[in-house]
PDB file of N, CA, C and O in Angstrom:
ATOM      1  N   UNK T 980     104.733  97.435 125.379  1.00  0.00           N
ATOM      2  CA  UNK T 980     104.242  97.907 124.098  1.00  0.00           C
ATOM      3  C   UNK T 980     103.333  96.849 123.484  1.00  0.00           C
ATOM      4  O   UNK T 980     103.630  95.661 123.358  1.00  0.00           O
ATOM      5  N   UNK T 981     102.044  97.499 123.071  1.00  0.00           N
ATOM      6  CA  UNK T 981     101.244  96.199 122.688  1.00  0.00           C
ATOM      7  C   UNK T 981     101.049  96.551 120.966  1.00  0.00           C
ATOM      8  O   UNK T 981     100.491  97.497 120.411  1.00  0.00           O
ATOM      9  N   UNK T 982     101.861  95.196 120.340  1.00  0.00           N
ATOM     10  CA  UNK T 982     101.781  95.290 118.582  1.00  0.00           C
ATOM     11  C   UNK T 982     100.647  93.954 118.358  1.00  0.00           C
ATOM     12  O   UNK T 982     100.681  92.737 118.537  1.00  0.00           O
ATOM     13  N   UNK T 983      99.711  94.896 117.894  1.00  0.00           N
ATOM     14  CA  UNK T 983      98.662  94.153 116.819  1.00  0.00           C
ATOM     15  C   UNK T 983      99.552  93.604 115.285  1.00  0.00           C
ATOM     16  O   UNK T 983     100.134  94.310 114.461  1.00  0.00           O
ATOM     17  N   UNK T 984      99.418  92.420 115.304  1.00  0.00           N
ATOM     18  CA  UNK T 984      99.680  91.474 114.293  1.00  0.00           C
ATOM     19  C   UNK T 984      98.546  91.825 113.440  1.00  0.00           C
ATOM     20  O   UNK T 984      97.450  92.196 113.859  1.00  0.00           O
ATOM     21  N   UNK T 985      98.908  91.672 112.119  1.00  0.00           N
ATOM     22  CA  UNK T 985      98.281  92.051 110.894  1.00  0.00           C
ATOM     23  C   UNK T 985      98.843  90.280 110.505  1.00  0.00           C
ATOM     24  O   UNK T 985      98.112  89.359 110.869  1.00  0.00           O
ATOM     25  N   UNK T 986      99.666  90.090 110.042  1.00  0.00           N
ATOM     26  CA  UNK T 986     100.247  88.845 109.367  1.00  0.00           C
ATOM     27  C   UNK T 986     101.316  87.946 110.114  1.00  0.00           C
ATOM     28  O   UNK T 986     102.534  88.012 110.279  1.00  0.00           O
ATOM     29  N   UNK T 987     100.275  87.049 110.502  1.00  0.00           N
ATOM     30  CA  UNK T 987     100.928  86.128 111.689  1.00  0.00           C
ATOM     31  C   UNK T 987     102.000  85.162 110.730  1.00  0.00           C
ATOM     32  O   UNK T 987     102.832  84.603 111.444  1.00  0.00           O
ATOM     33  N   UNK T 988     102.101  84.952 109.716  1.00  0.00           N
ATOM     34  CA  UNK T 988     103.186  84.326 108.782  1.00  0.00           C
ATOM     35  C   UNK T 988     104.116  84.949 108.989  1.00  0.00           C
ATOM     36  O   UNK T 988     105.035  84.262 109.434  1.00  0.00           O
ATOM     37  N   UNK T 989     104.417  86.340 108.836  1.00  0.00           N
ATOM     38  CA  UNK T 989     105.345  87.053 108.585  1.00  0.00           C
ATOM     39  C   UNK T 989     105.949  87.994 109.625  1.00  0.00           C
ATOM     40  O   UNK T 989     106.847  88.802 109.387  1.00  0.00           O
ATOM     41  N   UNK T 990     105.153  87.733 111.204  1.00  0.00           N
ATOM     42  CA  UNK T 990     105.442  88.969 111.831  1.00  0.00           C
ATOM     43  C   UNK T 990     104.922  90.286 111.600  1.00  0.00           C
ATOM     44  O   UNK T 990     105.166  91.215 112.370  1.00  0.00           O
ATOM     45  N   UNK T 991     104.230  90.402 110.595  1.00  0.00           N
ATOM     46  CA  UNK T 991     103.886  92.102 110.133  1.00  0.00           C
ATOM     47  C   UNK T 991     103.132  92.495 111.047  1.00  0.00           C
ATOM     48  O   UNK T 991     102.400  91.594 111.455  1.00  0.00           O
ATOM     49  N   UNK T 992     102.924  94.017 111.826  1.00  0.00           N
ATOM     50  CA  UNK T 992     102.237  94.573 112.661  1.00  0.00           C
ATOM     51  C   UNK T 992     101.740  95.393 111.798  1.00  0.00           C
ATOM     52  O   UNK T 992     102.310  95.797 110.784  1.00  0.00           O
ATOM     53  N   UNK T 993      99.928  95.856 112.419  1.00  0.00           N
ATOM     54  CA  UNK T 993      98.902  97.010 111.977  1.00  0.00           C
ATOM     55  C   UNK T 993     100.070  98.157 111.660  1.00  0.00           C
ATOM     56  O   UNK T 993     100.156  98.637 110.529  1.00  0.00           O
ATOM     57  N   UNK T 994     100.930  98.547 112.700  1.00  0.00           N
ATOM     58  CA  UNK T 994     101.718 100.153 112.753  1.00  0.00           C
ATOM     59  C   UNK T 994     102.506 100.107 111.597  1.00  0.00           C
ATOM     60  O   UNK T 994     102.642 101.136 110.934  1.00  0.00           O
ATOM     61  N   UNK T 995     103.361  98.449 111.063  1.00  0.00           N
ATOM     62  CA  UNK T 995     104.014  98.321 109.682  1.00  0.00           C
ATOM     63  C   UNK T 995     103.201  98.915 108.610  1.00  0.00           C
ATOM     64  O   UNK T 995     103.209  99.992 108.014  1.00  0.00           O
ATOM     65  N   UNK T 996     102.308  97.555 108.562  1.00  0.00           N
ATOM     66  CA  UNK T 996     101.563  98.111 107.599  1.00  0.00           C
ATOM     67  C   UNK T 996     100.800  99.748 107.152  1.00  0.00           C
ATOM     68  O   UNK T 996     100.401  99.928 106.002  1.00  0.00           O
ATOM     69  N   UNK T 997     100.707 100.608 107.995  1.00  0.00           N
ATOM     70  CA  UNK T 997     100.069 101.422 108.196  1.00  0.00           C
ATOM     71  C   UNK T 997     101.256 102.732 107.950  1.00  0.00           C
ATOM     72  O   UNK T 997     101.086 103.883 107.547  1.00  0.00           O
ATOM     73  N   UNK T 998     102.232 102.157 108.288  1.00  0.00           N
ATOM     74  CA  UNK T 998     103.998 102.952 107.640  1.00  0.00           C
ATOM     75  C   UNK T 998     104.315 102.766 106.474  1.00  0.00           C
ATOM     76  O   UNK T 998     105.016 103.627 105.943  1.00  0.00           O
ATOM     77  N   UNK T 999     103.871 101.499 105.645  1.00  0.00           N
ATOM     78  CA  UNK T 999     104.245 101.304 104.169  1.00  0.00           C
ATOM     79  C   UNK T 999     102.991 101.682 103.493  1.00  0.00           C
ATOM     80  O   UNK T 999     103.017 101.602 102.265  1.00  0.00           O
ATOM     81  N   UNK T1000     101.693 102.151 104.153  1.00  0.00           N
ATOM     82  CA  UNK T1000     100.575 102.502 103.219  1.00  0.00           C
ATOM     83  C   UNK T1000     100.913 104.024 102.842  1.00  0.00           C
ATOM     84  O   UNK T1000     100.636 104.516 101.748  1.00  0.00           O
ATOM     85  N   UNK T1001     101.776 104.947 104.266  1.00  0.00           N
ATOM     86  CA  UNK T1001     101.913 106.440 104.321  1.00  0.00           C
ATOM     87  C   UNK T1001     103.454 106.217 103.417  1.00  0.00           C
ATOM     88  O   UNK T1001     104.135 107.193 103.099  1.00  0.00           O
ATOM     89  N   UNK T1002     103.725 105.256 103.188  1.00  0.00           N
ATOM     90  CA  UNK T1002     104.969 105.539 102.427  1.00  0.00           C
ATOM     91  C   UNK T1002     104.347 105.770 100.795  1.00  0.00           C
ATOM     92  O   UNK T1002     105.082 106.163  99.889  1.00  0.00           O
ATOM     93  N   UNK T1003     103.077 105.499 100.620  1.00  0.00           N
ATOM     94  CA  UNK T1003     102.395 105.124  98.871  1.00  0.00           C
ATOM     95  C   UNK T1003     102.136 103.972  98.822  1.00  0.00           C
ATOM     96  O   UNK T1003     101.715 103.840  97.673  1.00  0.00           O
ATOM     97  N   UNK T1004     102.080 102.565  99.522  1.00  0.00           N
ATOM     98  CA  UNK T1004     101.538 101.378  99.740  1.00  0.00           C
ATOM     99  C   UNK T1004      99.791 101.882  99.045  1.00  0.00           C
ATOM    100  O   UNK T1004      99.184 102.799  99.598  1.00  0.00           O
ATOM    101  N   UNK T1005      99.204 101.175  97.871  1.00  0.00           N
ATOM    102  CA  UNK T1005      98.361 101.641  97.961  1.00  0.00           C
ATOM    103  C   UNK T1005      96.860 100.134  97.893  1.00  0.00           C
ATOM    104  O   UNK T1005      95.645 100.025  98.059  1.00  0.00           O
ATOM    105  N   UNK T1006      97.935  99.381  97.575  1.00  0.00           N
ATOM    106  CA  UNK T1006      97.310  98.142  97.334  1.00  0.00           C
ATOM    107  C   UNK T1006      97.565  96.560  98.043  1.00  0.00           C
ATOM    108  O   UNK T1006      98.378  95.823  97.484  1.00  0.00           O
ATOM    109  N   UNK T1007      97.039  96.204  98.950  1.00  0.00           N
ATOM    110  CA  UNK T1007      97.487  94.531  99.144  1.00  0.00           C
ATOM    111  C   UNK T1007      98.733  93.700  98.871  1.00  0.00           C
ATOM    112  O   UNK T1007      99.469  92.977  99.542  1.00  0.00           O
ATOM    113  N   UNK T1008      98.618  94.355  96.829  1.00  0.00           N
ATOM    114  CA  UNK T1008      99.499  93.874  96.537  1.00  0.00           C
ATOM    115  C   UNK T1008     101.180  94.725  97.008  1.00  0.00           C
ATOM    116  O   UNK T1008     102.296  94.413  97.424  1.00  0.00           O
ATOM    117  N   UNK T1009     100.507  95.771  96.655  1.00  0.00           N
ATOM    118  CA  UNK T1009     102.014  96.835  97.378  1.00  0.00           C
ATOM    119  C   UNK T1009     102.273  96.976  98.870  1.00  0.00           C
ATOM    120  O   UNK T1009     103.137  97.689  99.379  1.00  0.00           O
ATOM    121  N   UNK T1010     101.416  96.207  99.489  1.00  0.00           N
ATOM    122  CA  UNK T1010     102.151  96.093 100.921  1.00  0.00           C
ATOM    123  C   UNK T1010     102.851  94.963 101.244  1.00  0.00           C
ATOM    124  O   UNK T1010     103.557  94.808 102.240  1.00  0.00           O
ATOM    125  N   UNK T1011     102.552  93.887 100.043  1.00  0.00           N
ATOM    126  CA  UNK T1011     103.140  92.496  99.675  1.00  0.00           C
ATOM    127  C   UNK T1011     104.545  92.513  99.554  1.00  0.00           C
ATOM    128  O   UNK T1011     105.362  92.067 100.359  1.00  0.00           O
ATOM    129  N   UNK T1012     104.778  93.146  98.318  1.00  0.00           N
ATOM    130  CA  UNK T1012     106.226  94.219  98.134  1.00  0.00           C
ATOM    131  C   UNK T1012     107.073  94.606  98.969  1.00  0.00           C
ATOM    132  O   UNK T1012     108.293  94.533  98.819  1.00  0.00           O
ATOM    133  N   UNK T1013     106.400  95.120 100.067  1.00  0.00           N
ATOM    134  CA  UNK T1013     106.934  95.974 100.541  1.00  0.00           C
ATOM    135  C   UNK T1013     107.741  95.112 102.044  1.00  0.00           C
ATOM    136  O   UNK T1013     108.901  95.139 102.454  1.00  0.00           O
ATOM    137  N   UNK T1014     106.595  94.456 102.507  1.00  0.00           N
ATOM    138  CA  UNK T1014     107.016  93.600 103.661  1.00  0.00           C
ATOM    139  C   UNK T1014     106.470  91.922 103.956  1.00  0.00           C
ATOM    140  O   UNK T1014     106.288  91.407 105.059  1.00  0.00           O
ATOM    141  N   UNK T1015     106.258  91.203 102.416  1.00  0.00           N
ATOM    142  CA  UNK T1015     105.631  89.926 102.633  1.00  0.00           C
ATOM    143  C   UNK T1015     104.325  89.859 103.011  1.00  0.00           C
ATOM    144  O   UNK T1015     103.732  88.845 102.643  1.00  0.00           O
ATOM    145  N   UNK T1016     103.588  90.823 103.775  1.00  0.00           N
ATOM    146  CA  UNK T1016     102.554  90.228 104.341  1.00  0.00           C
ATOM    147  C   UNK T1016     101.614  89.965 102.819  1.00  0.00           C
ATOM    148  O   UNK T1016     101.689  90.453 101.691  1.00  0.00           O
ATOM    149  N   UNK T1017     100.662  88.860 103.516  1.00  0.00           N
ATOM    150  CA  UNK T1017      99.724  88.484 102.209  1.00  0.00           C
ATOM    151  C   UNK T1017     100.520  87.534 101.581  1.00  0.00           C
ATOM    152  O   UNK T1017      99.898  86.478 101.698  1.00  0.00           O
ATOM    153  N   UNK T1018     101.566  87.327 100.973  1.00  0.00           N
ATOM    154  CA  UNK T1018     102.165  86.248 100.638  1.00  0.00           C
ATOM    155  C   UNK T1018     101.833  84.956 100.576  1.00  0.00           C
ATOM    156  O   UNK T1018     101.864  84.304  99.532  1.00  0.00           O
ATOM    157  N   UNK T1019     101.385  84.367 102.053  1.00  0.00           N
ATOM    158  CA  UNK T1019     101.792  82.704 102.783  1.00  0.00           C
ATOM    159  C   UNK T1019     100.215  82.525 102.012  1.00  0.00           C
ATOM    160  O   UNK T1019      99.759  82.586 100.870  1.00  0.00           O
ATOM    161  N   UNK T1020      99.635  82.226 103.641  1.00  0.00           N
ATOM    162  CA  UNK T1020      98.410  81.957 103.842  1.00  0.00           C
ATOM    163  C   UNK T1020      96.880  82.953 103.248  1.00  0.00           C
ATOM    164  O   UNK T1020      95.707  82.603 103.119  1.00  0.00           O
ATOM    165  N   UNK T1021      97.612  84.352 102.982  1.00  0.00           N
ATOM    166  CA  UNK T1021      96.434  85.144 102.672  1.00  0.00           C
ATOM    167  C   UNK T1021      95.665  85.272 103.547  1.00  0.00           C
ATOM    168  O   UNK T1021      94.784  86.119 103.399  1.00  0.00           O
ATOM    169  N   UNK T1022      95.708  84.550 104.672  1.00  0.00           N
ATOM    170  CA  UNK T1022      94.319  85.270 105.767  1.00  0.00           C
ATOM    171  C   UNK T1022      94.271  86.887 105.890  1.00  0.00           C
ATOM    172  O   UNK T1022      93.285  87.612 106.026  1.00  0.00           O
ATOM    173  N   UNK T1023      95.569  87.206 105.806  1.00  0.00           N
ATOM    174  CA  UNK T1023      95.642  88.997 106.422  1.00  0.00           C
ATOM    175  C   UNK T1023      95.141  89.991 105.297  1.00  0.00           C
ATOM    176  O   UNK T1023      94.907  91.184 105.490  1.00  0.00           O
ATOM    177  N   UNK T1024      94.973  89.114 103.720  1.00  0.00           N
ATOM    178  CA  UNK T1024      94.698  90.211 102.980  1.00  0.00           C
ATOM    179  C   UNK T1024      93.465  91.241 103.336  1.00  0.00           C
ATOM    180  O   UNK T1024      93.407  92.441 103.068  1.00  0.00           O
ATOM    181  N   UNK T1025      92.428  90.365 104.066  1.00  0.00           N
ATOM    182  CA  UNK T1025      90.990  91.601 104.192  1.00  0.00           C
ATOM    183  C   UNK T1025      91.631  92.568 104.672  1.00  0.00           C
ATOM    184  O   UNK T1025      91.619  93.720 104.238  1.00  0.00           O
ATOM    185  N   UNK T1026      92.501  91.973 106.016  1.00  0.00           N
ATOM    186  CA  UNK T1026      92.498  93.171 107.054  1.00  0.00           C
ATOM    187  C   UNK T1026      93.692  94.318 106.548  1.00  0.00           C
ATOM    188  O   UNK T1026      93.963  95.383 107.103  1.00  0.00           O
ATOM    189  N   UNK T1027      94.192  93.842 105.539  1.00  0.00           N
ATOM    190  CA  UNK T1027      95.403  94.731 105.267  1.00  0.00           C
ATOM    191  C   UNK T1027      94.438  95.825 104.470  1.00  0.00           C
ATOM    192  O   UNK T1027      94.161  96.997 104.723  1.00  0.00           O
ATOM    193  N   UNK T1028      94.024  94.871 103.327  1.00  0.00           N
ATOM    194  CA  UNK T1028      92.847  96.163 102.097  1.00  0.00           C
ATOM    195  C   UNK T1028      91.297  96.791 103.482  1.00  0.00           C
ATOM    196  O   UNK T1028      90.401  97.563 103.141  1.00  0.00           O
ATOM    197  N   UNK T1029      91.424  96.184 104.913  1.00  0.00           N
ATOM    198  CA  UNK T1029      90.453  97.456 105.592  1.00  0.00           C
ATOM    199  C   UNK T1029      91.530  98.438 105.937  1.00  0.00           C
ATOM    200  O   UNK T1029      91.025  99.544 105.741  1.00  0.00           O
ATOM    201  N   UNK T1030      92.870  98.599 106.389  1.00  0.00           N
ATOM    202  CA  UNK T1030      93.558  99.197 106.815  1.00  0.00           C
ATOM    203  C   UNK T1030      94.094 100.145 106.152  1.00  0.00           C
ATOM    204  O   UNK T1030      94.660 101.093 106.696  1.00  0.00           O
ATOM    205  N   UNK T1031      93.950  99.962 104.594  1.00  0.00           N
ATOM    206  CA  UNK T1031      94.555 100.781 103.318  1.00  0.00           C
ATOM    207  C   UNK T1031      93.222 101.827 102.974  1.00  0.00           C
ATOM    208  O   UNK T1031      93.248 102.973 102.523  1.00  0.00           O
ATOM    209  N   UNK T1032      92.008 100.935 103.385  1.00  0.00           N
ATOM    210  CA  UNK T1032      90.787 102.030 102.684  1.00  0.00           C
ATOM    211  C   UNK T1032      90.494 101.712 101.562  1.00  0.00           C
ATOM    212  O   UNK T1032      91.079 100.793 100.989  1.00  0.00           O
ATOM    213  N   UNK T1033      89.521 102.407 101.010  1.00  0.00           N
ATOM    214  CA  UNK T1033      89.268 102.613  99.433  1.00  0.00           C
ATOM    215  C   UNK T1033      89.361 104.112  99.526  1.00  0.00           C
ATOM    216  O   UNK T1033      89.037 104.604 100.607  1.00  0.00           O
ATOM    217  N   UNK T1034      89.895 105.197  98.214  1.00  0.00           N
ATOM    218  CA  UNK T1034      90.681 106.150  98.256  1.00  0.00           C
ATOM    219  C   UNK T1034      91.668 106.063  98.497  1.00  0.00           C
ATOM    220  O   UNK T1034      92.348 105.041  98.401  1.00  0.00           O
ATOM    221  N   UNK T1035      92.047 107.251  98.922  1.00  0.00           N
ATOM    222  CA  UNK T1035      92.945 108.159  99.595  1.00  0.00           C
ATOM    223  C   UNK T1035      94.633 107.547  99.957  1.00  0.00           C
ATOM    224  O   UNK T1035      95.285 107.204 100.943  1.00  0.00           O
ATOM    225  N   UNK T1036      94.830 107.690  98.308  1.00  0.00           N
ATOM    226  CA  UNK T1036      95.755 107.036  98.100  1.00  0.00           C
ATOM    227  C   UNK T1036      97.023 108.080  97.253  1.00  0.00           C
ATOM    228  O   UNK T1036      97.270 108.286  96.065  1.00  0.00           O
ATOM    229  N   UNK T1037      97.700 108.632  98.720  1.00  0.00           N
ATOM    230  CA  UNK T1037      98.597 109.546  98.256  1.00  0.00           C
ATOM    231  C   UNK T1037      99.493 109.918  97.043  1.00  0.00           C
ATOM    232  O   UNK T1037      99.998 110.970  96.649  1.00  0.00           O
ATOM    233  N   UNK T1038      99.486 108.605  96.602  1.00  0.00           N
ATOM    234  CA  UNK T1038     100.282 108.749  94.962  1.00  0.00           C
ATOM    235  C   UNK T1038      99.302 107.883  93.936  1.00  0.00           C
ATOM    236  O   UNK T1038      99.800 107.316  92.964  1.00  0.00           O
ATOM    237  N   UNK T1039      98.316 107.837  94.129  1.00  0.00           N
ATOM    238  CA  UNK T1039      97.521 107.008  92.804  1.00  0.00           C
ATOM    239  C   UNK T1039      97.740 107.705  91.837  1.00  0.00           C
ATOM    240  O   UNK T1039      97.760 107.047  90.797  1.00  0.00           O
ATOM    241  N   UNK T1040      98.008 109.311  91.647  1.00  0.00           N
ATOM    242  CA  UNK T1040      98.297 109.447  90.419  1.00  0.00           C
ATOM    243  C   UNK T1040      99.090 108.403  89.389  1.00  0.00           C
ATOM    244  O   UNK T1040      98.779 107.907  88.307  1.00  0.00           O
ATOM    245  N   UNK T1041     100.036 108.328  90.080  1.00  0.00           N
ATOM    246  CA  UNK T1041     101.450 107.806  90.098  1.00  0.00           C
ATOM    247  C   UNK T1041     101.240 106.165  89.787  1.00  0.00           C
ATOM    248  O   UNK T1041     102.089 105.475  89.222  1.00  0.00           O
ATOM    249  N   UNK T1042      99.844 105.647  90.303  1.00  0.00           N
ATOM    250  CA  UNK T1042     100.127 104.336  89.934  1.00  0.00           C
ATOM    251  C   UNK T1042      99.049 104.542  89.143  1.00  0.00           C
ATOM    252  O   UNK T1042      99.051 103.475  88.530  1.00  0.00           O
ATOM    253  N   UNK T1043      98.240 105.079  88.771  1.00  0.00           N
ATOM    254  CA  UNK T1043      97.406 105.343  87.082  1.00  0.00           C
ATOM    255  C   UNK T1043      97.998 105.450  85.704  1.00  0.00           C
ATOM    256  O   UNK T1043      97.505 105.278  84.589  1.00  0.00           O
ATOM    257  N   UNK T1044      99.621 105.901  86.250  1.00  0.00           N
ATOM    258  CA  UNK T1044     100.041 106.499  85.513  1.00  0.00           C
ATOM    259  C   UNK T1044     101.224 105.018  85.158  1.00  0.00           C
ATOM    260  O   UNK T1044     102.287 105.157  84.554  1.00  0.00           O
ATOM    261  N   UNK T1045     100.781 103.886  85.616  1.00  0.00           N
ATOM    262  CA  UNK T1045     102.026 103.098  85.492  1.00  0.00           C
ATOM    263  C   UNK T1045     103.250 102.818  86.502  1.00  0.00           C
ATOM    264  O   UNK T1045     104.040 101.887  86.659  1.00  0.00           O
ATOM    265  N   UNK T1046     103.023 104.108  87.130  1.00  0.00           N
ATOM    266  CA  UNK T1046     104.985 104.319  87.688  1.00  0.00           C
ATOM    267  C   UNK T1046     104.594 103.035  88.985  1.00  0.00           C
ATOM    268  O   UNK T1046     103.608 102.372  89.305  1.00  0.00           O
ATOM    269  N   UNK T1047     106.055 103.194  89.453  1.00  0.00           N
ATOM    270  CA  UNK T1047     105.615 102.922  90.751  1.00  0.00           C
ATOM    271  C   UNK T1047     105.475 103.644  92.079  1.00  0.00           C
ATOM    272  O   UNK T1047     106.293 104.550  92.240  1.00  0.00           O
ATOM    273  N   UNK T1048     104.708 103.458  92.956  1.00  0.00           N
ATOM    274  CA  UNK T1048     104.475 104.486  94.443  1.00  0.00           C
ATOM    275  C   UNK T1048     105.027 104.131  95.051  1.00  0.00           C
ATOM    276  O   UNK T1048     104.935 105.016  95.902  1.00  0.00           O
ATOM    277  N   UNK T1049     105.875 103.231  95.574  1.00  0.00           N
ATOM    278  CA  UNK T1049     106.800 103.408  96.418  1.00  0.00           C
ATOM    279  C   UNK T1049     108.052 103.360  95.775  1.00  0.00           C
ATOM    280  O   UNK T1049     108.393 102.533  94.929  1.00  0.00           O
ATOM    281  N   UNK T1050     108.902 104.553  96.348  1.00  0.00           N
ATOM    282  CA  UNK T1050     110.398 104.496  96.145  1.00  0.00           C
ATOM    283  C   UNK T1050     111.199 103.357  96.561  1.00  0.00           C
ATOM    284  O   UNK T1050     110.855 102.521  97.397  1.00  0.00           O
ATOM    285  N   UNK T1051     112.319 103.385  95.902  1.00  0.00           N
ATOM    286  CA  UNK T1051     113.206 102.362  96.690  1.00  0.00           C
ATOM    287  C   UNK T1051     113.345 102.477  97.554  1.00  0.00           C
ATOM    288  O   UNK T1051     113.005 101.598  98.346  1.00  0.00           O
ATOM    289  N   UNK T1052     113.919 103.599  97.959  1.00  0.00           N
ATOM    290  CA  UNK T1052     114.159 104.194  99.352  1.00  0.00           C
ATOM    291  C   UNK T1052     113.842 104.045 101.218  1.00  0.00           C
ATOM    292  O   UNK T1052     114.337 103.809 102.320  1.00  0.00           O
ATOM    293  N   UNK T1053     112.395 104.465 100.316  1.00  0.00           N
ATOM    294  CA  UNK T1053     111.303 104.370 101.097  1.00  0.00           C
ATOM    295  C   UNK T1053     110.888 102.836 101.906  1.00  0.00           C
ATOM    296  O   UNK T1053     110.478 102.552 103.031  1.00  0.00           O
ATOM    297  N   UNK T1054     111.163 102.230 100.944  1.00  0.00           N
ATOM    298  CA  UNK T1054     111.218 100.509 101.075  1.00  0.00           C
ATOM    299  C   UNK T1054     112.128 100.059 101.896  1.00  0.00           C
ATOM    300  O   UNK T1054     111.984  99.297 102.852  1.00  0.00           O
ATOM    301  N   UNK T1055     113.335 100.698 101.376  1.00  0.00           N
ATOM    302  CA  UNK T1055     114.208  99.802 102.518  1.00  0.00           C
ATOM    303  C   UNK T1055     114.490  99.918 103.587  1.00  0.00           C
ATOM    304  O   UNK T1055     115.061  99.063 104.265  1.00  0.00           O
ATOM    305  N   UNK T1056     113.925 101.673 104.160  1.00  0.00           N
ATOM    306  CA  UNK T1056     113.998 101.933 104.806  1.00  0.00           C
ATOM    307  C   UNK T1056     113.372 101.620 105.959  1.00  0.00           C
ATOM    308  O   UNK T1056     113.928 101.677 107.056  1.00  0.00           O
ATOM    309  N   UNK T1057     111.825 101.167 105.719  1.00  0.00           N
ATOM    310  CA  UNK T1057     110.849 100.564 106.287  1.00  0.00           C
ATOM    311  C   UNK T1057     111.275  99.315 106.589  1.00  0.00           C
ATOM    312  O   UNK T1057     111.124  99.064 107.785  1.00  0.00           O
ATOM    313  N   UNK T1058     111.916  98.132 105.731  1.00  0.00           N
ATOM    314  CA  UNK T1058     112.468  97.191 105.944  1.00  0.00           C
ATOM    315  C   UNK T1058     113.520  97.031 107.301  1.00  0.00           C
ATOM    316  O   UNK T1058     113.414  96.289 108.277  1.00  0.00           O
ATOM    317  N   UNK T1059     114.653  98.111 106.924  1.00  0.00           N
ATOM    318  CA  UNK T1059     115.609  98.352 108.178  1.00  0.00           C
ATOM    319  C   UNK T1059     114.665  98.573 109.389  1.00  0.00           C
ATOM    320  O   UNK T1059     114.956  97.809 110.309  1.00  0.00           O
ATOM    321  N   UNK T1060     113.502  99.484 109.690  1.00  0.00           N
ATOM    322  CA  UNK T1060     113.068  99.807 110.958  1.00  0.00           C
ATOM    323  C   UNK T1060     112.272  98.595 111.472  1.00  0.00           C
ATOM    324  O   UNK T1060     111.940  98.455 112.649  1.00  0.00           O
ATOM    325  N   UNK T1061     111.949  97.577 110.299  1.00  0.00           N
ATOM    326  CA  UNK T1061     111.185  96.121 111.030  1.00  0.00           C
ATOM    327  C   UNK T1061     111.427  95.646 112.319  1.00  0.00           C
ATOM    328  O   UNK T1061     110.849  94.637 112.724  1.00  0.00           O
TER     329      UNK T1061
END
């Protein structure tokens, strides 16, 4: 199985990241949240905000609106499958 590293600090893989963006990850900072990456060194932030897009951000309502987009749930669950 070949895993592309996104965040060599942290272990984070492209497929993580790309599971906490479809979870409502909509920002750098909310994939930070979600699994450290971006944290350390910051090298991975470009590649995380090319991997997120601009748009198409399944709950931006939701973060216009203040709330937050990712559930707890959702979070830890992603966490457990690391």
């Amino acid at each position: 199985m070949n895993r592309v590293y996104v965040c060599s600090c942290f272990g984070v893989t492209e497929k993580q990241v790309k599971e906490h963006a479809d979870a409502g990850a909509c920002t750098p900072r909310q994939i930070a949240s979600a699994c450290k990456a971006g944290t350390d060194c910051g090298s991975c932030v470009r590649r995380i905000q090319a991997i997120l897009g601009r748009g198409n951000c399944p709950r931006r309502e939701l973060v216009d609106q203040g709330m937050p987009a990712l559930a707890t749930e959702t979070v830890a669950d992603l966490r457990e499958a690391a």
